[in-house]
Amino acid sequence: MPLSHYEEEKSPVNHGDGCASENRGSVVVQEGYLIEIVNALTNLIPGWTRKLQSGSLKLQAAVQIGSTLDRERQEGFLEFVTDTNVPDLYWGKMLHAFALGMPEWSIQLVLGIYKLAGNTKAAIVMYNDLMDQYEILMRQFEYEFLEGELPTEDDELELALQTVENGLRELGRQAGHDKKRYNRSYGDSSSSSSDIGPGPREASFQTIIGVDENASWEEIRKQSRRLLKKLHPDRGGSAYLFHWVKKGYDAEIAKNSKLEAFDEKGEGRF
């Protein structure tokens, strides 16, 4: 097993003959987990070391930083947490984002998504159907984020993150659409939603893809094709988001085809 050494200066030692000598020796660390801790702390840049010594950084967090980030990314992470209000709940996720080498603008978006997700969950917790959509959306996002499978190209990454953000905002908007509407508590099977009238509407496809609610079919078509191209798995995009957008786009195509047929015939025949 490899050993970890560090020099330690000790106070003068009296040998009993009236002479004091300075004792300078080494401490040898043999335990594997201690070696990892020592190596991680040795790898810290001065800024993080000062935070550790002052007590503003916990030892566990310092070890995570030193073992996860190279010195350049440590500098970036230190500047980020100094300038940005990062709640303790999301601190580890921001560290992970820096470890992935994500650009700082996208890390800001990721932090915003997590903050928005917390607010959205609090707003929709009483609505079963919205909670189902929320969990699917966040489960896929977190999987791709934590596994490092988000797009790497800036424009594709921005589209993927904005699509998640738009989805969360739409869920929150639906919950706030009619605060007086009651739905059973999430997970409570004691009552039926069929007894209390219609639930929240499906998420607006226009909102999800980032166009105005009153956008023309041509605007919807162009934005949908742009998103599908950027999010295609063969191009490194998100498979989940690609299929989500495609499903909505297919529905819009069907709806638009019916409207065109109605306009041509002057009557509905379907």
Coordinates of C-alpha atoms in Angstrom, one line a residue:
M1 CA 0.0 0.0 0.0
P2 CA 1.5 3.4 -0.9
L3 CA 2.4 5.7 2.0
S4 CA 1.6 9.4 2.3
H5 CA 4.3 11.5 4.0
Y6 CA 4.3 15.1 5.2
E7 CA 6.9 17.0 7.3
E8 CA 5.9 18.3 10.7
E9 CA 7.9 20.7 12.8
K10 CA 7.8 20.0 16.5
S11 CA 8.8 22.1 19.5
P12 CA 12.3 21.9 21.0
V13 CA 12.9 18.7 23.1
N14 CA 15.0 18.7 26.2
H15 CA 17.2 15.6 26.3
G16 CA 18.0 15.9 30.0
D17 CA 21.6 17.1 29.5
G18 CA 20.6 20.8 29.5
C19 CA 20.6 21.0 25.8
A20 CA 17.5 21.4 23.7
S21 CA 17.3 20.4 20.1
E22 CA 14.7 20.9 17.5
N23 CA 12.9 17.7 16.5
R24 CA 11.8 17.6 12.9
G25 CA 10.2 14.4 11.7
S26 CA 7.7 12.8 9.4
V27 CA 4.2 11.5 9.9
V28 CA 3.5 8.5 7.8
V29 CA -0.2 7.8 6.8
Q30 CA -0.9 4.2 5.9
E31 CA -4.7 3.9 6.0
G32 CA -6.1 4.2 2.5
Y33 CA -9.0 6.5 3.4
L34 CA -6.7 8.8 5.3
I35 CA -4.4 8.9 2.3
E36 CA -7.3 10.0 0.1
I37 CA -8.2 12.7 2.6
V38 CA -4.6 14.0 2.8
N39 CA -4.2 14.0 -0.9
A40 CA -7.5 15.9 -1.4
L41 CA -6.7 18.5 1.2
T42 CA -3.2 18.9 -0.3
N43 CA -4.8 19.6 -3.7
L44 CA -6.9 22.5 -2.4
I45 CA -6.1 26.0 -3.7
P46 CA -5.3 28.6 -1.0
G47 CA -8.8 30.1 -1.2
W48 CA -10.5 26.9 -0.1
T49 CA -7.8 26.1 2.4
R50 CA -8.4 29.5 4.1
K51 CA -12.2 28.7 4.2
L52 CA -11.4 25.4 5.8
Q53 CA -9.1 26.9 8.4
S54 CA -11.6 29.6 9.2
G55 CA -14.4 27.1 9.8
S56 CA -16.6 28.4 6.9
L57 CA -16.0 25.2 4.9
K58 CA -16.7 21.7 6.4
L59 CA -14.0 19.1 6.2
Q60 CA -16.2 16.8 4.2
A61 CA -16.9 19.5 1.6
A62 CA -13.2 20.4 1.4
V63 CA -12.4 16.7 0.7
Q64 CA -15.0 16.6 -2.0
I65 CA -13.6 19.7 -3.7
G66 CA -10.0 18.6 -3.5
S67 CA -10.7 15.1 -4.8
T68 CA -13.2 16.1 -7.5
L69 CA -11.9 19.4 -9.1
D70 CA -8.6 20.3 -10.5
R71 CA -7.1 23.6 -9.4
E72 CA -8.5 25.6 -12.3
R73 CA -12.1 24.4 -11.7
Q74 CA -11.6 25.0 -8.0
E75 CA -10.9 28.6 -8.8
G76 CA -14.1 28.8 -10.9
F77 CA -16.2 27.1 -8.2
L78 CA -14.9 29.3 -5.5
E79 CA -15.7 32.4 -7.5
F80 CA -19.2 31.0 -8.3
V81 CA -20.2 30.3 -4.7
T82 CA -18.8 33.6 -3.6
D83 CA -20.8 35.6 -6.2
T84 CA -24.0 33.4 -6.2
N85 CA -26.4 32.4 -3.4
V86 CA -26.2 28.6 -3.5
P87 CA -28.5 27.0 -0.9
D88 CA -26.8 24.1 1.0
L89 CA -29.4 21.7 -0.6
Y90 CA -27.9 22.3 -4.1
W91 CA -24.3 22.9 -3.1
G92 CA -23.2 19.3 -4.1
K93 CA -25.0 19.5 -7.4
M94 CA -23.2 22.7 -8.3
L95 CA -19.9 21.0 -7.4
H96 CA -20.9 18.1 -9.7
A97 CA -21.7 20.6 -12.5
F98 CA -18.2 22.1 -12.2
A99 CA -16.7 18.6 -12.2
L100 CA -18.4 17.9 -15.5
G101 CA -16.8 21.0 -16.9
M102 CA -20.1 22.7 -17.7
P103 CA -19.9 26.3 -18.7
E104 CA -20.8 28.7 -15.9
W105 CA -23.8 30.2 -17.7
S106 CA -25.3 26.7 -17.9
I107 CA -24.6 26.0 -14.2
Q108 CA -26.5 29.2 -13.4
L109 CA -29.4 27.7 -15.4
V110 CA -29.1 24.4 -13.6
L111 CA -29.2 26.1 -10.2
G112 CA -32.3 28.1 -11.4
I113 CA -34.0 24.8 -12.4
Y114 CA -33.5 23.3 -9.0
K115 CA -34.7 26.4 -7.2
L116 CA -37.7 26.6 -9.6
A117 CA -38.4 22.8 -9.1
G118 CA -38.6 23.3 -5.4
N119 CA -41.1 26.1 -5.7
T120 CA -43.1 24.3 -8.4
K121 CA -43.4 21.1 -6.3
A122 CA -44.7 23.1 -3.4
A123 CA -47.4 24.7 -5.6
I124 CA -48.6 21.5 -7.3
V125 CA -48.3 18.9 -4.5
M126 CA -52.1 18.7 -4.2
Y127 CA -52.6 17.8 -7.9
N128 CA -51.9 14.2 -8.8
D129 CA -51.6 14.6 -12.5
L130 CA -49.3 17.6 -12.3
M131 CA -47.1 15.8 -9.8
D132 CA -46.9 12.8 -12.2
Q133 CA -45.7 15.2 -14.9
Y134 CA -43.3 16.9 -12.5
E135 CA -41.7 13.6 -11.4
I136 CA -41.2 12.4 -14.9
L137 CA -39.7 15.7 -16.0
M138 CA -37.3 16.0 -13.0
R139 CA -36.4 12.3 -12.9
Q140 CA -35.2 12.4 -16.6
F141 CA -33.4 15.8 -16.1
E142 CA -31.6 14.6 -13.0
Y143 CA -30.6 11.4 -14.7
E144 CA -29.1 13.2 -17.7
F145 CA -27.4 15.8 -15.5
L146 CA -25.9 13.5 -12.9
E147 CA -24.8 11.0 -15.6
G148 CA -23.2 13.7 -17.7
E149 CA -25.5 13.0 -20.6
L150 CA -26.8 16.6 -21.2
P151 CA -25.8 18.0 -24.6
T152 CA -22.3 19.5 -24.8
E153 CA -22.9 22.0 -27.6
D154 CA -23.8 25.4 -26.1
D155 CA -26.9 26.0 -28.2
E156 CA -28.2 22.4 -27.7
L157 CA -27.5 22.6 -24.0
E158 CA -29.3 25.9 -23.7
L159 CA -32.4 24.5 -25.5
A160 CA -32.4 21.4 -23.3
L161 CA -32.2 23.4 -20.0
Q162 CA -34.8 26.0 -21.2
T163 CA -37.2 23.2 -22.2
V164 CA -37.0 21.8 -18.6
E165 CA -37.4 25.3 -17.2
N166 CA -40.4 26.0 -19.4
G167 CA -42.0 22.7 -18.4
L168 CA -41.7 23.5 -14.7
R169 CA -43.1 27.0 -15.2
E170 CA -46.1 25.6 -17.1
L171 CA -46.8 23.1 -14.3
G172 CA -46.8 26.0 -11.8
R173 CA -49.0 28.1 -14.0
Q174 CA -51.6 25.3 -14.3
A175 CA -51.7 24.9 -10.5
G176 CA -52.2 28.6 -10.1
H177 CA -54.8 28.8 -12.8
D178 CA -57.6 28.0 -10.3
K179 CA -56.5 27.9 -6.7
K180 CA -60.0 27.1 -5.5
R181 CA -60.1 23.8 -7.5
Y182 CA -59.6 20.9 -5.1
N183 CA -57.7 17.7 -5.9
R184 CA -56.9 15.0 -3.4
S185 CA -53.6 15.0 -1.7
Y186 CA -50.8 13.4 -3.7
G187 CA -50.7 9.7 -2.9
D188 CA -54.1 9.7 -1.2
S189 CA -56.4 7.2 -2.8
S190 CA -59.3 7.8 -0.4
S191 CA -61.2 9.9 -2.9
S192 CA -61.7 10.1 -6.6
S193 CA -60.8 13.0 -8.8
S194 CA -63.9 12.2 -11.0
D195 CA -66.1 13.6 -8.2
I196 CA -64.6 17.0 -8.1
G197 CA -64.7 18.1 -11.7
P198 CA -62.0 18.5 -14.3
G199 CA -58.4 18.6 -13.3
P200 CA -55.7 21.0 -14.6
R201 CA -55.2 21.2 -18.4
E202 CA -52.4 19.5 -20.2
A203 CA -49.2 21.5 -20.5
S204 CA -49.3 24.0 -23.3
F205 CA -47.1 22.8 -26.2
Q206 CA -46.4 26.4 -27.2
T207 CA -45.1 27.2 -23.7
I208 CA -43.0 24.1 -23.6
I209 CA -41.2 24.9 -26.9
G210 CA -40.8 28.6 -26.1
V211 CA -43.2 30.3 -28.5
D212 CA -46.2 32.6 -27.7
E213 CA -49.5 31.0 -26.9
N214 CA -51.0 32.7 -29.9
A215 CA -48.1 31.7 -32.3
S216 CA -49.0 30.9 -35.8
W217 CA -48.8 27.3 -37.1
E218 CA -45.7 28.3 -39.2
E219 CA -44.0 29.6 -36.0
I220 CA -44.8 26.4 -34.1
R221 CA -43.6 24.3 -37.0
K222 CA -40.3 26.1 -37.3
Q223 CA -39.6 26.0 -33.6
S224 CA -40.6 22.4 -33.3
R225 CA -38.3 21.3 -36.1
R226 CA -35.5 23.3 -34.7
L227 CA -35.9 21.7 -31.3
L228 CA -36.2 18.2 -32.7
K229 CA -33.0 18.7 -34.7
K230 CA -31.1 20.0 -31.6
L231 CA -32.5 17.4 -29.2
H232 CA -32.1 14.4 -31.5
P233 CA -30.2 11.6 -29.6
D234 CA -28.0 10.9 -32.6
R235 CA -26.7 14.5 -32.2
G236 CA -26.0 14.1 -28.5
G237 CA -29.4 15.5 -27.4
S238 CA -31.9 14.3 -24.8
A239 CA -33.9 11.2 -25.9
Y240 CA -36.6 12.0 -23.4
L241 CA -37.0 15.7 -24.4
F242 CA -36.8 14.7 -28.1
H243 CA -39.7 12.2 -27.8
W244 CA -41.7 14.7 -25.6
V245 CA -41.4 17.5 -28.2
K246 CA -42.1 15.0 -31.0
K247 CA -45.3 13.8 -29.3
G248 CA -46.5 17.3 -28.9
Y249 CA -45.5 18.3 -32.5
D250 CA -47.4 15.2 -33.9
A251 CA -50.5 16.3 -32.0
E252 CA -50.2 19.8 -33.4
I253 CA -49.8 18.5 -36.9
A254 CA -52.9 16.4 -36.5
K255 CA -54.8 19.3 -35.1
N256 CA -53.7 21.7 -37.9
S257 CA -54.6 19.1 -40.6
K258 CA -58.1 19.0 -39.2
L259 CA -58.4 22.8 -39.2
E260 CA -57.1 23.0 -42.8
A261 CA -59.6 20.4 -43.9
F262 CA -62.4 22.3 -42.1
D263 CA -61.4 25.5 -43.9
E264 CA -61.3 23.8 -47.3
K265 CA -64.7 22.1 -46.9
G266 CA -66.4 24.7 -44.7
E267 CA -67.6 22.0 -42.3
G268 CA -66.3 19.4 -40.0
R269 CA -66.3 15.9 -41.4
F270 CA -64.4 13.9 -38.8

